Short mmCIF file of C-alpha atoms and ligand atoms in Angstrom, two decimals:
data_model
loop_
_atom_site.label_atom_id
_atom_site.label_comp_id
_atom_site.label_asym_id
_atom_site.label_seq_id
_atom_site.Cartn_x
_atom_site.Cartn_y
_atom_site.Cartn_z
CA UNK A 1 -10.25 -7.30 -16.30
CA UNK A 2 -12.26 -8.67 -13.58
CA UNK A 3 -15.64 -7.63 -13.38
CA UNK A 4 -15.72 -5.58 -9.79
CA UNK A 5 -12.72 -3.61 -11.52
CA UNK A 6 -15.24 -2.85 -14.48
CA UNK A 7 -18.46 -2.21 -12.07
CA UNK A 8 -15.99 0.61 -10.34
CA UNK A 9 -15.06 1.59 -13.78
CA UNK A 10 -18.20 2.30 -15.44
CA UNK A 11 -20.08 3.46 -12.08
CA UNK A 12 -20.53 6.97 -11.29
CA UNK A 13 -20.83 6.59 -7.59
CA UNK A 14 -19.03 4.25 -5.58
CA UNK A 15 -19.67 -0.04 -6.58
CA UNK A 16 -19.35 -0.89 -3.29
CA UNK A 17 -21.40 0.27 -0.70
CA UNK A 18 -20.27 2.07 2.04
CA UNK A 19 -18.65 0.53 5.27
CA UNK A 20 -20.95 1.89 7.56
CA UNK A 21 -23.95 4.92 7.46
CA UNK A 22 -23.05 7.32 9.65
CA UNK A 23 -26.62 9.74 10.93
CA UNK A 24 -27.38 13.59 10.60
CA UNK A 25 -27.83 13.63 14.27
CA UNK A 26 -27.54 11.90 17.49
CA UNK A 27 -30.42 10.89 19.29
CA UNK A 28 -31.74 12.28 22.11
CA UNK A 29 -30.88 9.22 24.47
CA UNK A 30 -28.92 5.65 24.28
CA UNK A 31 -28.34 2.76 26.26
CA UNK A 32 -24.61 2.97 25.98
CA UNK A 33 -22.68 5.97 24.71
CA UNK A 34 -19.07 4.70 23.54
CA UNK A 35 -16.39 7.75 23.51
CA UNK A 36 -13.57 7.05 20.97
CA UNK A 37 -14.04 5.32 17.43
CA UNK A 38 -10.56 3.74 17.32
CA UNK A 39 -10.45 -0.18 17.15
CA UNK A 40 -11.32 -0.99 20.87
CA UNK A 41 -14.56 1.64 20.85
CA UNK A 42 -16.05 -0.29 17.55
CA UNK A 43 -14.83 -3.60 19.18
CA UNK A 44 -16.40 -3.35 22.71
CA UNK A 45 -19.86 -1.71 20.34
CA UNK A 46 -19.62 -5.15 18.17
CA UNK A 47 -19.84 -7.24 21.06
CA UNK A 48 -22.25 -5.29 22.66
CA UNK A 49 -24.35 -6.08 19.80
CA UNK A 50 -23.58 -9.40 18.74
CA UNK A 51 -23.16 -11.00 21.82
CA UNK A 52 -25.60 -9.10 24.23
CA UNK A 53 -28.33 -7.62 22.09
CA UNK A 54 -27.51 -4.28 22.78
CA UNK A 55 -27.56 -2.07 19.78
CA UNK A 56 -29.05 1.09 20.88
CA UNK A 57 -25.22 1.94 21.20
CA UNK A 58 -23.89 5.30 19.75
CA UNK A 59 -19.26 5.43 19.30
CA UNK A 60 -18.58 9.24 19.84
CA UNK A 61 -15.15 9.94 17.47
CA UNK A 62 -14.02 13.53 17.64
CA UNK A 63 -11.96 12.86 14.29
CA UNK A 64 -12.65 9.96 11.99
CA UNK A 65 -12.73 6.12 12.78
CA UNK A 66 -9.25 4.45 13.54
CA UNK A 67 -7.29 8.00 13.31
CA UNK A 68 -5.99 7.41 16.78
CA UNK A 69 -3.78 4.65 18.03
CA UNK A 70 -5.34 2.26 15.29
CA UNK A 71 -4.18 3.61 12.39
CA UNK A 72 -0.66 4.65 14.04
CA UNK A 73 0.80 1.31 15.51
CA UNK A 74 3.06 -0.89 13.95
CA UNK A 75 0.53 -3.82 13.85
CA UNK A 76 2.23 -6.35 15.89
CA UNK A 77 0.28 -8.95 17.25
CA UNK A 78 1.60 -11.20 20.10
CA UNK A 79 0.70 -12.78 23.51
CA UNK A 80 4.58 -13.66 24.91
CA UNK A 81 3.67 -11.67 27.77
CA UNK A 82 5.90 -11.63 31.04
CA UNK A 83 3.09 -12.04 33.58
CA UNK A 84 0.36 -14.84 33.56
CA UNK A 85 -1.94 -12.10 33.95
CA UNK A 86 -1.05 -10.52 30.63
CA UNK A 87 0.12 -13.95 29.09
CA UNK A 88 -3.98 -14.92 29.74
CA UNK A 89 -5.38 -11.55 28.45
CA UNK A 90 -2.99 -11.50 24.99
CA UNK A 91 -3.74 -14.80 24.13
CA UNK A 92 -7.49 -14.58 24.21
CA UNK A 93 -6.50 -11.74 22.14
CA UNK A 94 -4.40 -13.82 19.36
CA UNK A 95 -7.66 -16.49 19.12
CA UNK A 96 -9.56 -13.77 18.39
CA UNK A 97 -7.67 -12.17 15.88
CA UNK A 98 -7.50 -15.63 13.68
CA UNK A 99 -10.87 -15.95 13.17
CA UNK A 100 -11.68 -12.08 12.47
CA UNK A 101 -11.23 -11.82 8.54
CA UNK A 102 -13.66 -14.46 7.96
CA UNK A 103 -15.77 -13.38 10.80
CA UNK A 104 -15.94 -10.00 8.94
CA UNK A 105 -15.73 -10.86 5.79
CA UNK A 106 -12.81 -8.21 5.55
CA UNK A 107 -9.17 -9.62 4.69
CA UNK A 108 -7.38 -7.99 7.29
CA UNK A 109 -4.15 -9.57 6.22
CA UNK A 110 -3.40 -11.31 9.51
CA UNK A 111 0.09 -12.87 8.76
CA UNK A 112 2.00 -15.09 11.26
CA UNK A 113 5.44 -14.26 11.05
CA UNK A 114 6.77 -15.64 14.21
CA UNK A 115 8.04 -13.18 16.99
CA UNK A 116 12.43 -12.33 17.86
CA UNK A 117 12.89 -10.65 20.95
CA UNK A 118 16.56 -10.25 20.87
CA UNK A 119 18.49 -10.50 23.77
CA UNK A 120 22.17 -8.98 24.33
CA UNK A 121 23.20 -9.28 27.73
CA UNK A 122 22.74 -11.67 30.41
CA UNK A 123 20.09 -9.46 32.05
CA UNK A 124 17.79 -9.73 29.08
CA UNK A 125 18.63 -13.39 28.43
CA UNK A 126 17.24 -14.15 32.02
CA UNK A 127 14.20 -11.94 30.91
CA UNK A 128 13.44 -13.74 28.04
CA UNK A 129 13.74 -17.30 29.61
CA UNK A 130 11.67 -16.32 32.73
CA UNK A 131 8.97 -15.44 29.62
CA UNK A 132 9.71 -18.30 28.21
CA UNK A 133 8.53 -20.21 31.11
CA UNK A 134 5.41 -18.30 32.07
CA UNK A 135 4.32 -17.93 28.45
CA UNK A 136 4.90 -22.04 28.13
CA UNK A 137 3.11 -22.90 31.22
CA UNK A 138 0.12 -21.02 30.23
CA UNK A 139 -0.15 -22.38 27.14
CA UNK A 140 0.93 -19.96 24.59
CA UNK A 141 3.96 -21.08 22.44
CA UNK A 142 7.48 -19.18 23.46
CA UNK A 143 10.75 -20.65 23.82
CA UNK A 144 14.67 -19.39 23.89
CA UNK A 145 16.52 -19.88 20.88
CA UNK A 146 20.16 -19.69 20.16
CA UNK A 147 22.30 -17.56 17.55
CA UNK A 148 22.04 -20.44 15.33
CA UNK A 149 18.30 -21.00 15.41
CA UNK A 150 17.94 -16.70 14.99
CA UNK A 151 20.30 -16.95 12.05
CA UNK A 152 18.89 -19.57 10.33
CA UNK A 153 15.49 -18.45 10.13
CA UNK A 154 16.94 -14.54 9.49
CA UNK A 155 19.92 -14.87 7.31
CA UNK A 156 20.50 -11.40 6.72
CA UNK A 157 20.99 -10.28 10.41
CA UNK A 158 24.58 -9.27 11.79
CA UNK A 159 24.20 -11.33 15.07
CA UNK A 160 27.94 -9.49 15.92
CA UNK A 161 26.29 -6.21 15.69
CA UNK A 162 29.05 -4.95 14.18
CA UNK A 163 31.03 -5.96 17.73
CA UNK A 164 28.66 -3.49 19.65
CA UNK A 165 26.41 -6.18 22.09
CA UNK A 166 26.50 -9.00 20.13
CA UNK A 167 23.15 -11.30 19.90
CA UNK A 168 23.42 -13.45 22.62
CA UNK A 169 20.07 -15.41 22.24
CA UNK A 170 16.30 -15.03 21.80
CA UNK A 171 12.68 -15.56 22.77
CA UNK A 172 10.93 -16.91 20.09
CA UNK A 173 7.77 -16.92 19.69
CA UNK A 174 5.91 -18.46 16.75
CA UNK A 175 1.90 -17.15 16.85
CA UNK A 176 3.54 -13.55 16.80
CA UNK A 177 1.51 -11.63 13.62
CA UNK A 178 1.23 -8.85 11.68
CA UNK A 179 -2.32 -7.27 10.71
CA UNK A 180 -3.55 -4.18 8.60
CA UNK A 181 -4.65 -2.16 11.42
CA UNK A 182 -7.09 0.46 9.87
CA UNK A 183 -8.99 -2.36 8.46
CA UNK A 184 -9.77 -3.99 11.96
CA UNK A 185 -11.65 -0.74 12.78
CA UNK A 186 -13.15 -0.67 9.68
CA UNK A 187 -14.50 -4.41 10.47
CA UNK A 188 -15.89 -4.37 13.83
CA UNK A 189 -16.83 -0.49 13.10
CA UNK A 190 -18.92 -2.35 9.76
CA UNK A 191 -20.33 -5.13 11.86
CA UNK A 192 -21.48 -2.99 14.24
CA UNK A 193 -23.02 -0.78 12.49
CA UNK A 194 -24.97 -3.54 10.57
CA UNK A 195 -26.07 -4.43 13.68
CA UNK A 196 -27.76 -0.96 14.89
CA UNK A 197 -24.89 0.66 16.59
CA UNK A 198 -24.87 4.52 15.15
CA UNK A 199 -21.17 5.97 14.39
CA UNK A 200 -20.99 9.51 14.26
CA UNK A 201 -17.76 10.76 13.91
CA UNK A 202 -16.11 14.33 13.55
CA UNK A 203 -18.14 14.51 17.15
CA UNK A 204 -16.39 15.55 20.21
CA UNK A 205 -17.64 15.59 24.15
CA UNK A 206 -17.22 18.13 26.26
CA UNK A 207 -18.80 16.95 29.31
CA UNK A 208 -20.17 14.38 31.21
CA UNK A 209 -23.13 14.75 33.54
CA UNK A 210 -22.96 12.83 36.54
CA UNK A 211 -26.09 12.73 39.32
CA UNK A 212 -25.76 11.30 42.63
CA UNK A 213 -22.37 9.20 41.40
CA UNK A 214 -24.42 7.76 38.50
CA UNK A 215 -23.42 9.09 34.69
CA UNK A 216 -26.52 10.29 33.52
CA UNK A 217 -25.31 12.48 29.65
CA UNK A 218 -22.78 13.33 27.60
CA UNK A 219 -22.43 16.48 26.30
CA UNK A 220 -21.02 16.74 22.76
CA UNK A 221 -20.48 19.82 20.32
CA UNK A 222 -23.53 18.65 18.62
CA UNK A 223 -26.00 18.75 21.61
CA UNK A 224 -26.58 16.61 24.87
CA UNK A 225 -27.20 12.80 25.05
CA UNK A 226 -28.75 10.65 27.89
CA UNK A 227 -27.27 7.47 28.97
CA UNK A 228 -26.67 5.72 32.20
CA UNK A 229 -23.69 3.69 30.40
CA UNK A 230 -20.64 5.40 28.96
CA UNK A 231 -17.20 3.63 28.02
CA UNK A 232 -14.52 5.75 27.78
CA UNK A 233 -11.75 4.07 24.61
CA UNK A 234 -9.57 6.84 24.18
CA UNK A 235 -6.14 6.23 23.64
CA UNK A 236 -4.25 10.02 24.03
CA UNK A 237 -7.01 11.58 25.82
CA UNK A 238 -8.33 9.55 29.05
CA UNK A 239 -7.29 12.31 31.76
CA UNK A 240 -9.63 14.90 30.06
CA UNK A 241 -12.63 12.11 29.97
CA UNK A 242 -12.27 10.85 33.14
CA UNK A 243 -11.65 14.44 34.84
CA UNK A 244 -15.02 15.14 33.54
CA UNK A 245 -16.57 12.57 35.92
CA UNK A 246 -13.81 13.25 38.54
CA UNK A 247 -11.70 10.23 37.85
CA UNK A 248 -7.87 10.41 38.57
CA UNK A 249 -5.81 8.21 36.53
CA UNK A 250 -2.02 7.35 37.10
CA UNK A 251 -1.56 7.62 33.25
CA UNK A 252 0.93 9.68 31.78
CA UNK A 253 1.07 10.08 27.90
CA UNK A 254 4.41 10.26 25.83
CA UNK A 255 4.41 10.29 21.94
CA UNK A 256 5.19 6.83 20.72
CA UNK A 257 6.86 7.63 17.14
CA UNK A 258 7.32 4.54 13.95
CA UNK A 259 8.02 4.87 10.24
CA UNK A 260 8.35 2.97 6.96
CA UNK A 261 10.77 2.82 4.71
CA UNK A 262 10.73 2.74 0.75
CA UNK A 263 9.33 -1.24 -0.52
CA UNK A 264 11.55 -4.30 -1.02
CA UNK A 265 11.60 -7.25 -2.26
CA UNK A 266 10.40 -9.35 0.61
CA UNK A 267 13.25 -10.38 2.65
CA UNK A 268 12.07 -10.82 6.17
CA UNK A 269 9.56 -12.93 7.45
CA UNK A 270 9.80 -12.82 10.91
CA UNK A 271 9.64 -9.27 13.33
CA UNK A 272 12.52 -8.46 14.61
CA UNK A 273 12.73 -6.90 18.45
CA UNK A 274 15.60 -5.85 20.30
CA UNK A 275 15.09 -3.82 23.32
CA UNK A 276 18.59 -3.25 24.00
CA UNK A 277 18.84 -1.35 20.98
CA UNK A 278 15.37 0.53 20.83
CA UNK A 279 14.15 -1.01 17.49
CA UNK A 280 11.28 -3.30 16.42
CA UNK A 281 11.08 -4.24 12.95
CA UNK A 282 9.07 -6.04 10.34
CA UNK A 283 8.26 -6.36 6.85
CA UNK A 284 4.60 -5.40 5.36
CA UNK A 285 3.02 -7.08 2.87
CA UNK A 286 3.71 -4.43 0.63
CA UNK A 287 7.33 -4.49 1.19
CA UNK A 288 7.93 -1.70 3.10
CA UNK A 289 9.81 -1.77 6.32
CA UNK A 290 7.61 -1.02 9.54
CA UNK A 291 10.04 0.11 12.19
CA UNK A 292 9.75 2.44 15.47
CA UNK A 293 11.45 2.75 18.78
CA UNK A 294 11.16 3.81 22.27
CA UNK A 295 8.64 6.54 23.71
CA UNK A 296 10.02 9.79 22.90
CA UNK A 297 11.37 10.27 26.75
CA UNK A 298 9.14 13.37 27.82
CA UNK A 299 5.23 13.82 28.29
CA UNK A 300 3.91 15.83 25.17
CA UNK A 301 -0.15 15.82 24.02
CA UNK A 302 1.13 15.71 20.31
CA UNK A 303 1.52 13.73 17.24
CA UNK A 304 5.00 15.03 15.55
CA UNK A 305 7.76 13.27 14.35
CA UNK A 306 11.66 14.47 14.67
CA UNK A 307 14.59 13.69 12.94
CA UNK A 308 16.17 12.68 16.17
CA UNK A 309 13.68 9.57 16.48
CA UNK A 310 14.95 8.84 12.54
CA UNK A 311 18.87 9.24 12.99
CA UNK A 312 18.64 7.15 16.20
CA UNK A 313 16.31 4.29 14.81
CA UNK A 314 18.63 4.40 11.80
CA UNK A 315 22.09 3.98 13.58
CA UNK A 316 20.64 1.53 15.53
CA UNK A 317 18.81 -0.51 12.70
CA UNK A 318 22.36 -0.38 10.53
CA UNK A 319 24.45 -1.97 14.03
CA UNK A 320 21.06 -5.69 13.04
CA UNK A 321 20.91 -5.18 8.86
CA UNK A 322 24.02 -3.19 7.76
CA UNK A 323 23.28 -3.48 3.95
CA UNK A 324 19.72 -1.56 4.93
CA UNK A 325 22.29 1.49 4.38
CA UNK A 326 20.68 2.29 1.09
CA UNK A 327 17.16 2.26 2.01
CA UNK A 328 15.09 5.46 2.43
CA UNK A 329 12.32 6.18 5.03
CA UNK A 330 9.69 6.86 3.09
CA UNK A 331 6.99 8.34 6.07
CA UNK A 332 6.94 8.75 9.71
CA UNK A 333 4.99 9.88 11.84
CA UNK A 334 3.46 9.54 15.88
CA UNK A 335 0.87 8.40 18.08
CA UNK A 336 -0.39 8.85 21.46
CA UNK A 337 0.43 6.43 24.55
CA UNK A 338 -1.37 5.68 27.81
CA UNK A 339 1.54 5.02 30.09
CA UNK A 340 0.46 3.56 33.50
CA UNK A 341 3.34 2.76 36.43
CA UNK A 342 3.09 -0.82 35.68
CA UNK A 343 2.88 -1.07 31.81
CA UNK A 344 -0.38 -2.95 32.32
CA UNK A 345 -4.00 -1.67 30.88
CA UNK A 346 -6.81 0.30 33.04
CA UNK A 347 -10.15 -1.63 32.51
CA UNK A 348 -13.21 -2.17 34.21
CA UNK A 349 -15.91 -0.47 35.98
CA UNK A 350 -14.93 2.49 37.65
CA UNK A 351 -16.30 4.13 41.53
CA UNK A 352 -19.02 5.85 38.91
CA UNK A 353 -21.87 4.29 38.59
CA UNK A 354 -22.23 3.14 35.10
CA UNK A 355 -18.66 4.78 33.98
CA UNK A 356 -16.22 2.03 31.84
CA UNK A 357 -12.70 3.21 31.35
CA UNK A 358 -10.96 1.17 28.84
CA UNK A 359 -7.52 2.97 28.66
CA UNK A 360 -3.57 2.51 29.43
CA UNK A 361 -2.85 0.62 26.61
CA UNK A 362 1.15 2.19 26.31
CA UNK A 363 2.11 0.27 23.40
CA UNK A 364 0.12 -2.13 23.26
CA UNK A 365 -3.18 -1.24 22.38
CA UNK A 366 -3.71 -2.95 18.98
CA UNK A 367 -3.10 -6.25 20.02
CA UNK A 368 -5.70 -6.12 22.53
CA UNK A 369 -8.21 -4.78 20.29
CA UNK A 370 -10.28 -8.20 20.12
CA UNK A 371 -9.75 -8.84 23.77
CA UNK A 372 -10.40 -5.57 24.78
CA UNK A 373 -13.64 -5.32 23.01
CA UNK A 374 -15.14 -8.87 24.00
CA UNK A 375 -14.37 -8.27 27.55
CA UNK A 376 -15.60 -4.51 27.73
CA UNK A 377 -18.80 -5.45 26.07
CA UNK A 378 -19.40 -8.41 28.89
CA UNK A 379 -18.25 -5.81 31.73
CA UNK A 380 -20.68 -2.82 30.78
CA UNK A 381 -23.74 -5.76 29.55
CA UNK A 382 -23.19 -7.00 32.87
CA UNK A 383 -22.36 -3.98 35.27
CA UNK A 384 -19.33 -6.55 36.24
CA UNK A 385 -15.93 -6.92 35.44
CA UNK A 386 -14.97 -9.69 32.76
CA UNK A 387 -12.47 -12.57 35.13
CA UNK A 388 -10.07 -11.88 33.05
CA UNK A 389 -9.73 -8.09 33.57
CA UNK A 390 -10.29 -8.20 36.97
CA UNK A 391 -6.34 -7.63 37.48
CA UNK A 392 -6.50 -4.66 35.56
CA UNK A 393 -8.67 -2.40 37.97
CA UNK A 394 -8.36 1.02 37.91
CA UNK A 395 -8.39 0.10 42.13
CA UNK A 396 -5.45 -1.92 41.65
CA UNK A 397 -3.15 1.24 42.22
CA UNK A 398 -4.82 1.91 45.75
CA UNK A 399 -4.36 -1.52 46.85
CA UNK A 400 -1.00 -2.16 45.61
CA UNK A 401 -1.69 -4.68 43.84
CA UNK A 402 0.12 -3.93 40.60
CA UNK A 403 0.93 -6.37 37.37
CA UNK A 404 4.33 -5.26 36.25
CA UNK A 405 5.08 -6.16 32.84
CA UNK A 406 7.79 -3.46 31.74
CA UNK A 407 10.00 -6.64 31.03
CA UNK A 408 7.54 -7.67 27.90
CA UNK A 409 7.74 -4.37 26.30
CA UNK A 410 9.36 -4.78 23.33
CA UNK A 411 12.00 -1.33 23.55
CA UNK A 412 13.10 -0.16 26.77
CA UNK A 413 10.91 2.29 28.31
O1 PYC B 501 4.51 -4.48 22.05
O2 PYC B 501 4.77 -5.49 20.14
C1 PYC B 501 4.77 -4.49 20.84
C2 PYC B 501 5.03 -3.18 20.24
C3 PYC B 501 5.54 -2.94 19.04
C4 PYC B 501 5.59 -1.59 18.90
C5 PYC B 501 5.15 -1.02 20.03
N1 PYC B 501 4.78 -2.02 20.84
#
């Protein structure tokens, strides 16, 4: 038996020590207050710390770390964006991810798998070549495939459909990973926290003070902090944060539901996306299936899961893998998304002095987790917006300047 099994044998407290110590109480002030422990709030507090030298950094989480959006994804990783805007800001995103289990010292289980976005009609086969293009020309590795390359690499796929759309074609795209999600939270939250920053979770704000258009607290249920720096990373929740410093968002949020099914034997290597038929698919390292579907079609501030999302995903994963008939969902369940009118993030400094939004993630929030965090933590170290989020301005919908990329998500919308 190896040894670190014994040491948690024999031990009467934990072996290991914990991933992070988490204070009584808060200070009284901090140089940056972070609101929302999911991956992107411990992210953007790494950086802070490990590339700027600012640790006097407190993460606000009203539940516990990673019980938002980072925990409930599907924990796709990819960068085969549709604009070069995106294409730029997903593939910093990808580099990052590589290097993180080392970097952590945390085996996040980062597994390429190689990326399907299925198309069925002509409509999506344009899509997908038009990606195709923009992904190749900035670098990032995309290309359309035929039946014949889709089959070959996933035998078990009914490319007929069972005569309902066939398969017509694919993007392909060959970085395209999976990743345990609650463990890249638990990393940067770790490094971070080795580095100074203070976590306190099970803490929520209810306020934010704001003097002369400059943030100057945030109120919380366990007393009042001052800071003249506050990032707001909450996935679900942005319109009550940013109301509190009278920031209007265009973000609307819709339930975003996913399950897993019983473990296999593993049989699919690659994820699986077709838009056309509201499914995204892939295979965990512990067999199970990770599937989900479109937003549930209606703006709800809840996490529930219906049996309509299961028959539909069900039918519709049946019409790809008919001899799936057999297999039982095992759990389901729902997160929150941060819908904005052109599927594209809200980042960057905001018209309040020393207020960060980091929000609008839709569905696509865990990817951009290492992005997200590197570029936040330059943008609120500097009081300036990182180049490559400059596109993604809250201002952007004022100007009319928006960066559609509804065409990358992977179900239709
Ligand atoms: O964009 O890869 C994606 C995705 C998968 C599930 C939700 N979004």
């Amino acid at each position: 038996m190896p040894y670190r099994l014994l040491r948690f044998a024999l031990n009467k407290k934990y072996a290991e020590p914990p991933m992070f110590t988490e204070p009584s109480k808060l200070k009284k002030s901090y140089d940056v207050v972070i609101i929302g422990g999911g991956g992107h709030g411990l992210a953007a507090a790494y950086y802070l710390a490990r590339d700027h030298g600012i640790t006097n950094v407190a993460v606000i989480e009203k539940n516990y770390i990673g019980s938002g959006g980072t925990g409930r994804n599907t924990a796709i990783v990819r960068s085969n964006y549709l604009t070069a805007e995106g294409v730029n800001f997903y593939d910093k995103s990808v580099k990052l991810f590589l290097d993180l289990s080392t970097e952590f010292n945390l085996n996040l289980f980062y597994s390429e798998r190689g990326h399907f976005t299925l198309a069925h009609t002509d409509s999506a086969l344009r899509t997908m070549r038009w990606r195709a293009e923009v992904n190749k020309h900035m670098g990032v590795e995309s290309v359309l495939v035929d039946r014949a390359f889709i089959k070959e690499i996933i035998p078990e796929i009914d490319l007929d459909c069972r005569h309902n759309m066939p398969v017509m074609g694919a993007l392909y795209h060959p970085p395209g990973a999976i990743a345990r999600h609650d463990a890249v939270a638990w990393g940067y939250g770790r490094g971070a926290n080795m580095r100074g920053v203070e976590i306190h979770q099970n803490t929520t704000v209810t306020g934010i003070e704001v003097k002369n258009n400059k943030v100057v607290g945030v109120k919380t249920n366990k007393g009042l902090i001052q800071t003249n720096r506050i990032l707001s990373a909450v996935a679900g929740y942005t319109p009550s944060i940013t109301k509190m410093v009278g920031l209007r968002t265009p973000i609307v949020i819709h339930p975003l539901q996913a399950c897993v099914t019983e473990p296999m034997k593993p049989w699919l290597n690659a994820i699986v996306v077709s838009a056309s038929f509201h499914l995204y698919i892939s295979q965990s390292s512990r067999g199970e299936l990770v599937m989900g579907a479109s937003l549930d079609p209606y703006e709800l501030h809840s996490t529930r899961s219906t049996l309509d999302f299961a028959e539909g995903l069900s039918g519709h994963t049946l019409e790809l893998f008919p001899f799936l008939s057999e297999c039982k969902i095992l759990r389901q369940w729902a997160g929150l998304s941060d819908m904005t009118p052109d599927f594209s993030p809200i980042m960057g400094k905001t018209c309040v002095e020393g207020f960060y939004i980091d929000a609008g993630w839709g569905t696509w929030g865990f990817k951009a987790t290492p992005a997200s965090g590197k570029t936040m933590a330059f943008t609120v170290a500097n009081d300036q917006n990182h180049e490559i989020i400059q596109p993604f301005n809250l201002s952007r919908f004022e100007q009319y300047e928006l960066v559609g990329e509804k065409g990358a998500a992977s179900v239709g919308h």
